[in-house]
Amino acid sequence: MQGFLDDVQNNRVDIVMRFLWLLPLLLTLSQCAQPPRKPAPQTSPPPLEAAPPQQSLQTAIQQARQRGDWERFILQSEALWQLSSDADRAAIEVAIWSQLRKLPPESRAHLSESPYLQVRAWVDLVDFMNAKTCCLQQRAQDLKWLYPRAIYWHHLLPALTRAPTAPRHVAVLLPLQGRYAPVAQSIRAGMIKQLYSQRIPQLQLTFHDTSSRERLQKGYAALLSTPADAVIGPLLPENIAWISQRGMLPAWLLNDRINGYGYSLHYTRSNEIDMLVAWLHALGARRIGIFSEQTPSAQRITQELMDTWMQTPSHTAIAANYDLNPRKIRYTFDHLLHIDLSKARKNNLQYTLNHPLAFQPRPRQDLQALVIATRPKIAAVINPLRAFYGLKTPVLGTSLLMHESLHTSAIATRDLKHIPFPGMPVLLNPDPYANRLEAYGADALWLSTHPLPKGTCAQRLTGRLGFDEHGDLTRRLIWLQYSSDGSITRTGDTP
């Protein structure tokens, strides 16, 4: 046992000695070794800053506009509207409106089939504002009923239908001298009568002569030095062209617009053709005759009526025009009614039988209505001929049957009885106006001092007045006729 212990002891000493021999080597190695690196702290990259919702929507709106994706353009714009301030909301409504009204009709028709109510609401709004009729209150109520939550009710539509502020200074540009002086003087007289009837003492009305280019330039310079709130005129197309190139105040033009400038209050513009066509339809007519004088106004009415009437394939219109020679009036009228052919048949039969024959001309029977586009003096010749020939065909007149003077004697109108024609309401109660041009001037001044909101109209001296989407006057006439005593009465809108 002791021997075993001695061996173990000797072995332990031997192990310790070996360890002591290796100890310096281990210490040296431990001093040369690099300390282990600590792992680097895990740091995540800074988070990307998210774009604001408004910015994202604005980008999407711009992209939709560039692609022509108008459905998405509307939807994204309305989403942006929900996140915007009140002032920005008004701007968004205007932006949508401005873009959609530029689209062609086929693009709007495609949008009208959108499954989104918001999109259809905007399409109907554009159609509503583009409507040519002046009385749109009922359609506005329909819009309110169909789309009560449409965003354009907040700012856009109230602004579009709000009446402008009435002016306090109205300048009038008229050719008060020269060839057109009688026309200008009548218009001026009507404005002055309207001014006194309105009884607005603070309204200043000034007239500037435009009978020459020098006078026009002088009047224009006066307007630059003393600006007016509204300008009526000019009357002549060449003066309108000159004014429109200089960016003057928007004017109430007394003729057609040029270069989209101003509002047109054209004297002859009305719904007369629509009235005539509606009356002819109510008669059940398909084949009509038109007896017309060869003057610009009569030829314009004749051509417009024929173009409108012939749009229906089953309709036919036969026109007979006579020149200003009075001896040609009856000849032309007889030719239209085939009276000359009836006389020729009578002469041939009388020659064959070699015996005088009692003869009553027989007018053609294929015409279902006759329209007379003549002045009252000529119509007064035609109307008795109609009775002489026993013509049962309904006869209509045009607005040319209105006398220029509003105080015509009964003697001058007794042969015009029972011919219905489209006319101005002032003929029923003309005082204090002497002629239709005075009534026209009074209406021009009234419109300039009572600007009509979009979609509204007003019953005035020359008709029911309003404006279409282009800034052109719309005038609805009424049906009138001369009675047996020569007075003018109103008749129904249909036969």
Tab-separated table of C-alpha atoms in Angstrom:
chain	number	residue	atom	x	y	z
A	1	MET	CA	0.000	0.000	0.000
A	2	GLN	CA	2.800	2.332	0.919
A	3	GLY	CA	4.477	1.448	-2.317
A	4	PHE	CA	1.387	2.299	-4.234
A	5	LEU	CA	1.180	5.663	-2.553
A	6	ASP	CA	4.818	6.310	-3.212
A	7	ASP	CA	4.261	5.581	-6.896
A	8	VAL	CA	1.270	7.915	-7.017
A	9	GLN	CA	3.253	10.556	-5.220
A	10	ASN	CA	6.145	10.139	-7.569
A	11	ASN	CA	3.754	10.354	-10.568
A	12	ARG	CA	2.086	13.532	-9.193
A	13	VAL	CA	5.470	15.126	-8.780
A	14	ASP	CA	6.319	14.191	-12.294
A	15	ILE	CA	3.024	15.749	-13.632
A	16	VAL	CA	3.605	18.915	-11.631
A	17	MET	CA	7.130	19.207	-12.940
A	18	ARG	CA	5.909	18.838	-16.492
A	19	PHE	CA	3.245	21.482	-15.915
A	20	LEU	CA	5.774	23.849	-14.451
A	21	TRP	CA	7.926	23.348	-17.525
A	22	LEU	CA	4.997	24.223	-19.817
A	23	LEU	CA	3.837	27.182	-17.722
A	24	PRO	CA	6.258	29.776	-19.212
A	25	LEU	CA	5.293	28.683	-22.690
A	26	LEU	CA	1.589	29.048	-21.906
A	27	LEU	CA	2.134	32.462	-20.390
A	28	THR	CA	4.032	33.587	-23.447
A	29	LEU	CA	1.314	32.373	-25.783
A	30	SER	CA	-1.377	33.999	-23.698
A	31	GLN	CA	0.417	37.342	-23.871
A	32	CYS	CA	0.747	37.183	-27.684
A	33	ALA	CA	-2.861	36.217	-28.349
A	34	GLN	CA	-5.379	39.051	-29.418
A	35	PRO	CA	-8.370	39.501	-27.184
A	36	PRO	CA	-11.589	38.334	-28.823
A	37	ARG	CA	-13.640	41.125	-30.607
A	38	LYS	CA	-16.962	42.063	-29.174
A	39	PRO	CA	-19.796	41.681	-31.630
A	40	ALA	CA	-20.837	45.028	-33.225
A	41	PRO	CA	-24.128	46.337	-31.984
A	42	GLN	CA	-26.991	45.629	-34.355
A	43	THR	CA	-28.297	49.055	-35.650
A	44	SER	CA	-31.229	49.206	-38.080
A	45	PRO	CA	-31.170	51.855	-40.873
A	46	PRO	CA	-33.199	54.994	-40.181
A	47	PRO	CA	-36.784	54.514	-41.305
A	48	LEU	CA	-37.813	56.222	-44.567
A	49	GLU	CA	-40.081	59.206	-43.925
A	50	ALA	CA	-43.562	58.497	-45.386
A	51	ALA	CA	-44.952	61.093	-47.811
A	52	PRO	CA	-48.000	63.030	-46.549
A	53	PRO	CA	-51.356	61.750	-47.900
A	54	GLN	CA	-52.047	65.071	-49.676
A	55	GLN	CA	-48.770	64.856	-51.572
A	56	SER	CA	-49.452	61.284	-52.655
A	57	LEU	CA	-52.912	62.228	-53.843
A	58	GLN	CA	-51.615	65.228	-55.762
A	59	THR	CA	-49.129	62.991	-57.531
A	60	ALA	CA	-51.860	60.486	-58.366
A	61	ILE	CA	-54.101	63.278	-59.673
A	62	GLN	CA	-51.337	64.595	-61.907
A	63	GLN	CA	-50.618	61.113	-63.261
A	64	ALA	CA	-54.317	60.508	-63.952
A	65	ARG	CA	-54.507	63.793	-65.844
A	66	GLN	CA	-51.510	62.907	-67.965
A	67	ARG	CA	-52.956	59.476	-68.787
A	68	GLY	CA	-56.405	60.884	-69.506
A	69	ASP	CA	-57.897	58.647	-66.813
A	70	TRP	CA	-60.649	61.080	-65.892
A	71	GLU	CA	-62.535	58.682	-63.652
A	72	ARG	CA	-59.497	58.264	-61.411
A	73	PHE	CA	-58.812	61.993	-61.706
A	74	ILE	CA	-62.220	62.755	-60.196
A	75	LEU	CA	-62.003	60.124	-57.468
A	76	GLN	CA	-58.507	61.144	-56.353
A	77	SER	CA	-59.453	64.832	-56.456
A	78	GLU	CA	-62.459	64.183	-54.231
A	79	ALA	CA	-60.228	62.220	-51.829
A	80	LEU	CA	-57.868	65.203	-51.692
A	81	TRP	CA	-60.851	67.480	-51.125
A	82	GLN	CA	-61.710	65.560	-47.960
A	83	LEU	CA	-58.240	66.287	-46.513
A	84	SER	CA	-58.036	69.948	-47.530
A	85	SER	CA	-58.876	73.270	-45.967
A	86	ASP	CA	-61.972	75.200	-47.022
A	87	ALA	CA	-60.030	77.491	-49.359
A	88	ASP	CA	-58.254	74.549	-50.979
A	89	ARG	CA	-61.543	72.726	-51.363
A	90	ALA	CA	-62.924	75.580	-53.460
A	91	ALA	CA	-59.825	75.428	-55.665
A	92	ILE	CA	-60.205	71.647	-56.106
A	93	GLU	CA	-63.831	72.026	-57.170
A	94	VAL	CA	-62.842	74.634	-59.743
A	95	ALA	CA	-59.989	72.418	-61.017
A	96	ILE	CA	-62.314	69.449	-61.576
A	97	TRP	CA	-64.898	71.655	-63.278
A	98	SER	CA	-62.363	73.369	-65.510
A	99	GLN	CA	-60.918	70.069	-66.668
A	100	LEU	CA	-64.189	68.251	-67.323
A	101	ARG	CA	-65.821	71.057	-69.287
A	102	LYS	CA	-62.938	70.837	-71.806
A	103	LEU	CA	-63.595	67.169	-72.543
A	104	PRO	CA	-65.302	66.234	-75.825
A	105	PRO	CA	-68.895	64.952	-75.578
A	106	GLU	CA	-67.857	61.354	-76.242
A	107	SER	CA	-65.485	61.388	-73.255
A	108	ARG	CA	-68.208	62.737	-70.983
A	109	ALA	CA	-70.625	60.133	-72.330
A	110	HIS	CA	-68.142	57.422	-71.341
A	111	LEU	CA	-67.819	58.895	-67.844
A	112	SER	CA	-71.602	59.019	-67.458
A	113	GLU	CA	-71.564	55.205	-67.429
A	114	SER	CA	-69.137	55.066	-64.494
A	115	PRO	CA	-70.200	52.890	-61.541
A	116	TYR	CA	-69.118	55.696	-59.168
A	117	LEU	CA	-71.803	58.154	-58.144
A	118	GLN	CA	-69.269	60.953	-57.678
A	119	VAL	CA	-68.162	60.686	-61.302
A	120	ARG	CA	-71.705	60.734	-62.674
A	121	ALA	CA	-72.498	63.730	-60.487
A	122	TRP	CA	-69.750	65.770	-62.143
A	123	VAL	CA	-70.788	64.741	-65.658
A	124	ASP	CA	-74.367	65.793	-64.991
A	125	LEU	CA	-73.139	69.108	-63.610
A	126	VAL	CA	-71.244	69.859	-66.829
A	127	ASP	CA	-74.304	68.972	-68.897
A	128	PHE	CA	-76.424	71.121	-66.604
A	129	MET	CA	-74.190	74.181	-67.056
A	130	ASN	CA	-73.880	73.612	-70.818
A	131	ALA	CA	-77.630	73.536	-71.357
A	132	LYS	CA	-78.804	76.206	-73.811
A	133	THR	CA	-82.150	76.796	-72.188
A	134	CYS	CA	-82.254	79.747	-69.841
A	135	CYS	CA	-84.665	78.369	-67.236
A	136	LEU	CA	-82.765	75.685	-65.354
A	137	GLN	CA	-84.175	75.950	-61.851
A	138	GLN	CA	-86.015	72.645	-62.165
A	139	ARG	CA	-82.890	70.902	-63.418
A	140	ALA	CA	-80.942	72.320	-60.476
A	141	GLN	CA	-83.514	70.783	-58.146
A	142	ASP	CA	-83.086	67.482	-59.964
A	143	LEU	CA	-79.322	67.666	-59.402
A	144	LYS	CA	-79.864	68.373	-55.720
A	145	TRP	CA	-82.178	65.393	-55.449
A	146	LEU	CA	-79.888	63.023	-57.359
A	147	TYR	CA	-76.567	64.092	-55.827
A	148	PRO	CA	-77.237	65.787	-52.468
A	149	ARG	CA	-73.685	65.018	-51.228
A	150	ALA	CA	-71.801	66.189	-54.314
A	151	ILE	CA	-68.892	68.371	-53.254
A	152	TYR	CA	-69.637	71.092	-55.807
A	153	TRP	CA	-72.619	72.257	-53.742
A	154	HIS	CA	-70.166	73.754	-51.221
A	155	HIS	CA	-68.418	76.356	-53.394
A	156	LEU	CA	-68.525	75.843	-57.167
A	157	LEU	CA	-72.208	75.770	-58.073
A	158	PRO	CA	-73.197	78.677	-55.793
A	159	ALA	CA	-70.403	80.721	-57.387
A	160	LEU	CA	-71.468	79.784	-60.931
A	161	THR	CA	-75.089	80.737	-60.333
A	162	ARG	CA	-74.487	83.835	-58.223
A	163	ALA	CA	-75.639	87.101	-59.780
A	164	PRO	CA	-72.816	89.602	-60.411
A	165	THR	CA	-72.889	92.995	-58.753
A	166	ALA	CA	-74.965	95.564	-60.602
A	167	PRO	CA	-72.813	98.308	-62.191
A	168	ARG	CA	-73.004	101.984	-61.296
A	169	HIS	CA	-71.413	103.415	-64.437
A	170	VAL	CA	-72.488	102.136	-67.854
A	171	ALA	CA	-70.754	103.357	-71.018
A	172	VAL	CA	-72.489	102.958	-74.391
A	173	LEU	CA	-70.653	102.830	-77.735
A	174	LEU	CA	-72.963	103.704	-80.655
A	175	PRO	CA	-72.556	105.179	-84.185
A	176	LEU	CA	-74.551	108.321	-83.413
A	177	GLN	CA	-73.750	109.899	-86.796
A	178	GLY	CA	-73.711	108.698	-90.377
A	179	ARG	CA	-75.521	105.798	-92.034
A	180	TYR	CA	-76.461	103.917	-88.861
A	181	ALA	CA	-77.416	106.988	-86.851
A	182	PRO	CA	-81.217	106.322	-86.986
A	183	VAL	CA	-80.696	102.832	-85.554
A	184	ALA	CA	-78.305	104.111	-82.889
A	185	GLN	CA	-80.564	107.002	-81.934
A	186	SER	CA	-83.528	104.642	-81.428
A	187	ILE	CA	-81.420	102.346	-79.232
A	188	ARG	CA	-80.190	105.365	-77.273
A	189	ALA	CA	-83.746	106.649	-76.769
A	190	GLY	CA	-84.830	103.266	-75.418
A	191	MET	CA	-81.949	103.218	-72.946
A	192	ILE	CA	-82.809	106.681	-71.659
A	193	LYS	CA	-86.471	105.709	-71.212
A	194	GLN	CA	-85.383	102.576	-69.371
A	195	LEU	CA	-83.052	104.622	-67.166
A	196	TYR	CA	-85.886	106.866	-66.034
A	197	SER	CA	-88.262	103.943	-65.559
A	198	GLN	CA	-85.716	102.130	-63.363
A	199	ARG	CA	-85.380	105.184	-61.145
A	200	ILE	CA	-81.803	104.459	-60.132
A	201	PRO	CA	-80.348	107.925	-59.455
A	202	GLN	CA	-76.860	106.615	-58.716
A	203	LEU	CA	-76.561	104.969	-62.168
A	204	GLN	CA	-74.371	106.972	-64.530
A	205	LEU	CA	-75.016	106.469	-68.258
A	206	THR	CA	-72.553	107.915	-70.786
A	207	PHE	CA	-72.632	107.687	-74.597
A	208	HIS	CA	-69.598	107.612	-76.923
A	209	ASP	CA	-69.863	108.084	-80.678
A	210	THR	CA	-68.239	105.330	-82.783
A	211	SER	CA	-69.286	106.472	-86.252
A	212	SER	CA	-65.621	106.630	-87.360
A	213	ARG	CA	-62.389	104.962	-86.335
A	214	GLU	CA	-61.106	108.249	-84.906
A	215	ARG	CA	-64.219	108.646	-82.752
A	216	LEU	CA	-64.010	104.994	-81.672
A	217	GLN	CA	-60.417	105.471	-80.521
A	218	LYS	CA	-61.399	108.623	-78.685
A	219	GLY	CA	-64.207	106.784	-76.885
A	220	TYR	CA	-61.868	103.939	-76.029
A	221	ALA	CA	-59.348	106.395	-74.539
A	222	ALA	CA	-62.122	107.931	-72.451
A	223	LEU	CA	-62.992	104.517	-71.062
A	224	LEU	CA	-59.360	103.919	-70.138
A	225	SER	CA	-59.164	107.211	-68.238
A	226	THR	CA	-62.564	106.816	-66.577
A	227	PRO	CA	-63.319	103.089	-66.435
A	228	ALA	CA	-66.947	101.982	-66.560
A	229	ASP	CA	-68.442	99.058	-64.666
A	230	ALA	CA	-70.144	97.844	-67.850
A	231	VAL	CA	-69.906	98.637	-71.563
A	232	ILE	CA	-72.777	98.324	-74.048
A	233	GLY	CA	-71.732	98.103	-77.691
A	234	PRO	CA	-70.265	98.537	-80.162
A	235	LEU	CA	-72.921	97.929	-82.796
A	236	LEU	CA	-70.876	97.453	-85.977
A	237	PRO	CA	-68.806	94.254	-86.503
A	238	GLU	CA	-65.634	96.138	-87.504
A	239	ASN	CA	-65.745	98.133	-84.257
A	240	ILE	CA	-66.284	94.959	-82.226
A	241	ALA	CA	-63.227	93.421	-83.908
A	242	TRP	CA	-61.130	96.506	-83.059
A	243	ILE	CA	-62.266	96.592	-79.426
A	244	SER	CA	-61.851	92.838	-78.876
A	245	GLN	CA	-58.147	93.051	-79.789
A	246	ARG	CA	-57.471	95.492	-76.979
A	247	GLY	CA	-58.773	93.558	-74.013
A	248	MET	CA	-61.236	96.128	-72.836
A	249	LEU	CA	-63.842	95.466	-70.164
A	250	PRO	CA	-66.259	92.662	-71.033
A	251	ALA	CA	-68.965	94.316	-73.112
A	252	TRP	CA	-72.618	93.700	-73.864
A	253	LEU	CA	-72.213	93.648	-77.626
A	254	LEU	CA	-75.059	94.737	-79.895
A	255	ASN	CA	-73.990	92.267	-82.563
A	256	ASP	CA	-72.238	88.892	-82.809
A	257	ARG	CA	-69.187	88.175	-80.660
A	258	ILE	CA	-65.715	88.115	-82.233
A	259	ASN	CA	-62.814	86.096	-80.783
A	260	GLY	CA	-64.958	85.031	-77.851
A	261	TYR	CA	-65.107	88.588	-76.526
A	262	GLY	CA	-68.028	89.848	-74.437
A	263	TYR	CA	-71.701	88.891	-74.423
A	264	SER	CA	-73.795	89.017	-77.576
A	265	LEU	CA	-77.155	90.837	-77.416
A	266	HIS	CA	-77.925	90.366	-81.102
A	267	TYR	CA	-81.161	92.065	-82.151
A	268	THR	CA	-82.506	89.250	-84.347
A	269	ARG	CA	-81.474	86.232	-82.268
A	270	SER	CA	-84.474	84.259	-81.006
A	271	ASN	CA	-86.113	80.830	-80.889
A	272	GLU	CA	-88.344	81.695	-83.861
A	273	ILE	CA	-87.377	78.670	-85.974
A	274	ASP	CA	-88.068	76.281	-83.091
A	275	MET	CA	-91.478	77.898	-82.609
A	276	LEU	CA	-92.380	77.551	-86.285
A	277	VAL	CA	-91.268	73.919	-86.417
A	278	ALA	CA	-93.218	73.070	-83.247
A	279	TRP	CA	-96.377	74.663	-84.689
A	280	LEU	CA	-95.963	72.806	-88.007
A	281	HIS	CA	-95.500	69.535	-86.126
A	282	ALA	CA	-98.670	70.230	-84.161
A	283	LEU	CA	-100.483	70.649	-87.488
A	284	GLY	CA	-99.206	67.245	-88.570
A	285	ALA	CA	-97.576	68.838	-91.624
A	286	ARG	CA	-94.851	67.119	-93.604
A	287	ARG	CA	-94.912	69.018	-96.915
A	288	ILE	CA	-94.786	72.816	-96.533
A	289	GLY	CA	-94.417	75.838	-98.772
A	290	ILE	CA	-92.422	78.970	-97.919
A	291	PHE	CA	-93.203	82.291	-99.608
A	292	SER	CA	-90.272	84.638	-99.019
A	293	GLU	CA	-89.039	88.021	-100.136
A	294	GLN	CA	-85.454	88.434	-101.296
A	295	THR	CA	-84.119	90.441	-98.391
A	296	PRO	CA	-81.298	89.287	-96.067
A	297	SER	CA	-83.551	88.875	-93.040
A	298	ALA	CA	-86.223	86.940	-94.950
A	299	GLN	CA	-83.681	84.736	-96.684
A	300	ARG	CA	-81.991	83.963	-93.363
A	301	ILE	CA	-85.282	82.837	-91.820
A	302	THR	CA	-86.195	80.825	-94.922
A	303	GLN	CA	-82.868	79.022	-95.054
A	304	GLU	CA	-82.804	78.226	-91.340
A	305	LEU	CA	-86.379	76.936	-91.480
A	306	MET	CA	-85.674	74.748	-94.503
A	307	ASP	CA	-82.479	73.352	-92.976
A	308	THR	CA	-84.261	72.486	-89.732
A	309	TRP	CA	-87.379	71.111	-91.388
A	310	MET	CA	-85.499	68.922	-93.866
A	311	GLN	CA	-83.547	67.176	-91.116
A	312	THR	CA	-86.482	64.774	-90.918
A	313	PRO	CA	-86.333	62.476	-93.981
A	314	SER	CA	-90.113	62.461	-94.500
A	315	HIS	CA	-90.333	66.264	-94.599
A	316	THR	CA	-90.370	68.417	-97.722
A	317	ALA	CA	-90.112	72.198	-98.070
A	318	ILE	CA	-90.746	74.166	-101.274
A	319	ALA	CA	-89.589	77.789	-101.310
A	320	ALA	CA	-90.713	80.557	-103.668
A	321	ASN	CA	-88.728	83.809	-103.555
A	322	TYR	CA	-89.724	87.074	-105.196
A	323	ASP	CA	-87.679	90.200	-105.733
A	324	LEU	CA	-88.688	93.677	-104.604
A	325	ASN	CA	-90.692	94.376	-107.763
A	326	PRO	CA	-94.330	94.610	-106.593
A	327	ARG	CA	-95.569	93.224	-109.914
A	328	LYS	CA	-93.775	89.938	-109.172
A	329	ILE	CA	-95.549	89.308	-105.876
A	330	ARG	CA	-98.728	87.773	-107.230
A	331	TYR	CA	-96.896	85.969	-110.015
A	332	THR	CA	-94.561	84.278	-107.519
A	333	PHE	CA	-97.396	83.420	-105.137
A	334	ASP	CA	-99.468	81.934	-107.974
A	335	HIS	CA	-96.485	79.901	-109.097
A	336	LEU	CA	-96.012	78.472	-105.600
A	337	LEU	CA	-99.685	77.418	-105.424
A	338	HIS	CA	-99.755	76.203	-109.065
A	339	ILE	CA	-102.419	78.788	-109.878
A	340	ASP	CA	-100.605	79.413	-113.163
A	341	LEU	CA	-100.973	75.719	-114.048
A	342	SER	CA	-104.676	75.865	-113.187
A	343	LYS	CA	-105.105	78.841	-115.479
A	344	ALA	CA	-103.218	77.042	-118.243
A	345	ARG	CA	-105.534	74.028	-117.942
A	346	LYS	CA	-108.560	76.306	-118.144
A	347	ASN	CA	-107.220	78.046	-121.238
A	348	ASN	CA	-106.490	74.744	-122.960
A	349	LEU	CA	-109.961	73.403	-122.189
A	350	GLN	CA	-111.613	76.629	-123.286
A	351	TYR	CA	-109.687	76.553	-126.542
A	352	THR	CA	-110.623	72.922	-127.118
A	353	LEU	CA	-114.304	73.515	-126.454
A	354	ASN	CA	-114.272	76.894	-128.197
A	355	HIS	CA	-116.573	78.180	-125.515
A	356	PRO	CA	-116.047	80.564	-122.588
A	357	LEU	CA	-115.884	78.816	-119.247
A	358	ALA	CA	-116.664	80.022	-115.750
A	359	PHE	CA	-113.392	79.671	-113.875
A	360	GLN	CA	-112.254	79.609	-110.282
A	361	PRO	CA	-108.500	78.948	-109.887
A	362	ARG	CA	-107.796	75.760	-108.011
A	363	PRO	CA	-104.645	75.886	-105.838
A	364	ARG	CA	-102.499	72.842	-105.255
A	365	GLN	CA	-103.642	70.541	-102.476
A	366	ASP	CA	-100.401	68.782	-101.565
A	367	LEU	CA	-99.086	71.548	-99.280
A	368	GLN	CA	-100.132	70.979	-95.674
A	369	ALA	CA	-98.963	74.391	-94.405
A	370	LEU	CA	-97.742	77.672	-95.838
A	371	VAL	CA	-95.188	79.972	-94.168
A	372	ILE	CA	-95.041	83.625	-95.256
A	373	ALA	CA	-91.624	85.210	-94.620
A	374	THR	CA	-92.519	88.753	-95.687
A	375	ARG	CA	-93.010	92.206	-94.277
A	376	PRO	CA	-96.533	93.279	-93.242
A	377	LYS	CA	-97.068	95.310	-96.421
A	378	ILE	CA	-96.498	92.259	-98.637
A	379	ALA	CA	-98.417	89.883	-96.373
A	380	ALA	CA	-101.371	92.259	-96.625
A	381	VAL	CA	-101.437	91.490	-100.356
A	382	ILE	CA	-101.094	87.730	-99.942
A	383	ASN	CA	-103.740	87.225	-97.261
A	384	PRO	CA	-106.690	88.437	-99.404
A	385	LEU	CA	-105.433	86.285	-102.299
A	386	ARG	CA	-105.602	83.278	-100.017
A	387	ALA	CA	-109.285	84.009	-99.373
A	388	PHE	CA	-109.922	84.677	-103.075
A	389	TYR	CA	-108.469	81.303	-104.067
A	390	GLY	CA	-110.372	79.535	-101.314
A	391	LEU	CA	-107.104	78.246	-99.883
A	392	LYS	CA	-107.786	76.113	-96.817
A	393	THR	CA	-104.108	75.431	-96.109
A	394	PRO	CA	-103.014	76.798	-92.688
A	395	VAL	CA	-100.812	79.888	-93.017
A	396	LEU	CA	-98.118	80.990	-90.561
A	397	GLY	CA	-96.214	84.245	-90.472
A	398	THR	CA	-92.713	84.971	-89.198
A	399	SER	CA	-91.303	87.677	-86.956
A	400	LEU	CA	-91.117	89.870	-90.066
A	401	LEU	CA	-94.847	90.526	-89.614
A	402	MET	CA	-93.974	92.783	-86.679
A	403	HIS	CA	-94.192	96.433	-87.673
A	404	GLU	CA	-91.090	98.368	-86.740
A	405	SER	CA	-93.330	101.035	-85.261
A	406	LEU	CA	-95.213	99.923	-82.180
A	407	HIS	CA	-98.102	102.326	-82.849
A	408	THR	CA	-99.308	101.212	-86.269
A	409	SER	CA	-102.831	102.164	-87.318
A	410	ALA	CA	-105.492	99.518	-87.715
A	411	ILE	CA	-105.821	100.398	-91.414
A	412	ALA	CA	-102.299	99.124	-92.045
A	413	THR	CA	-102.990	95.785	-90.356
A	414	ARG	CA	-106.584	94.936	-91.244
A	415	ASP	CA	-105.512	92.596	-94.074
A	416	LEU	CA	-103.193	90.636	-91.745
A	417	LYS	CA	-105.907	89.195	-89.535
A	418	HIS	CA	-105.729	85.652	-88.238
A	419	ILE	CA	-102.125	84.934	-89.292
A	420	PRO	CA	-100.234	83.689	-86.203
A	421	PHE	CA	-96.591	84.756	-85.999
A	422	PRO	CA	-93.743	84.801	-83.431
A	423	GLY	CA	-93.360	88.274	-81.938
A	424	MET	CA	-92.044	90.368	-79.071
A	425	PRO	CA	-94.190	90.895	-75.963
A	426	VAL	CA	-93.749	94.666	-76.224
A	427	LEU	CA	-96.245	94.696	-79.103
A	428	LEU	CA	-99.007	93.977	-76.583
A	429	ASN	CA	-98.148	96.972	-74.397
A	430	PRO	CA	-95.775	99.298	-76.261
A	431	ASP	CA	-95.865	102.479	-74.164
A	432	PRO	CA	-93.615	104.397	-73.714
A	433	TYR	CA	-91.529	102.902	-76.536
A	434	ALA	CA	-92.030	104.099	-80.096
A	435	ASN	CA	-90.482	101.169	-81.976
A	436	ARG	CA	-88.840	97.787	-81.497
A	437	LEU	CA	-85.319	99.239	-81.515
A	438	GLU	CA	-86.192	101.373	-78.506
A	439	ALA	CA	-87.439	98.269	-76.710
A	440	TYR	CA	-84.214	96.510	-77.687
A	441	GLY	CA	-82.122	99.350	-76.250
A	442	ALA	CA	-84.148	99.274	-73.030
A	443	ASP	CA	-83.541	95.530	-72.652
A	444	ALA	CA	-79.813	95.969	-73.315
A	445	LEU	CA	-79.524	98.507	-70.512
A	446	TRP	CA	-81.648	96.374	-68.186
A	447	LEU	CA	-79.446	93.320	-68.773
A	448	SER	CA	-76.276	95.302	-68.094
A	449	THR	CA	-77.657	96.570	-64.775
A	450	HIS	CA	-79.363	93.300	-63.786
A	451	PRO	CA	-76.833	90.567	-64.651
A	452	LEU	CA	-78.595	87.226	-64.818
A	453	PRO	CA	-77.116	84.293	-62.891
A	454	LYS	CA	-76.349	81.187	-64.909
A	455	GLY	CA	-79.474	79.155	-65.566
A	456	THR	CA	-81.970	81.973	-65.009
A	457	CYS	CA	-84.032	84.099	-67.361
A	458	ALA	CA	-86.232	87.178	-67.251
A	459	GLN	CA	-89.407	88.172	-69.065
A	460	ARG	CA	-88.656	91.470	-70.796
A	461	LEU	CA	-89.893	93.695	-73.620
A	462	THR	CA	-88.346	91.738	-76.484
A	463	GLY	CA	-88.943	88.257	-75.064
A	464	ARG	CA	-87.873	85.918	-72.310
A	465	LEU	CA	-84.144	86.575	-72.078
A	466	GLY	CA	-81.214	84.519	-70.851
A	467	PHE	CA	-77.713	83.459	-71.915
A	468	ASP	CA	-76.303	80.184	-73.187
A	469	GLU	CA	-72.922	78.645	-72.284
A	470	HIS	CA	-71.155	80.729	-74.945
A	471	GLY	CA	-72.366	84.068	-73.628
A	472	ASP	CA	-74.910	84.537	-76.425
A	473	LEU	CA	-78.363	85.906	-75.757
A	474	THR	CA	-81.323	83.537	-75.853
A	475	ARG	CA	-84.675	85.145	-76.593
A	476	ARG	CA	-87.994	83.314	-76.456
A	477	LEU	CA	-90.747	85.044	-78.407
A	478	ILE	CA	-94.505	84.576	-78.002
A	479	TRP	CA	-97.240	83.751	-80.522
A	480	LEU	CA	-99.234	86.788	-81.667
A	481	GLN	CA	-101.788	87.568	-84.349
A	482	TYR	CA	-103.671	90.550	-85.741
A	483	SER	CA	-107.377	90.625	-84.998
A	484	SER	CA	-110.161	91.841	-87.295
A	485	ASP	CA	-109.918	95.388	-85.932
A	486	GLY	CA	-106.154	95.525	-86.516
A	487	SER	CA	-105.107	95.158	-82.886
A	488	ILE	CA	-102.527	92.589	-81.797
A	489	THR	CA	-103.551	89.763	-79.486
A	490	ARG	CA	-101.735	86.821	-78.019
A	491	THR	CA	-102.614	83.364	-79.269
A	492	GLY	CA	-101.856	79.885	-78.004
A	493	ASP	CA	-98.499	78.175	-78.367
A	494	THR	CA	-100.032	75.503	-80.610
A	495	PRO	CA	-102.887	75.555	-83.160
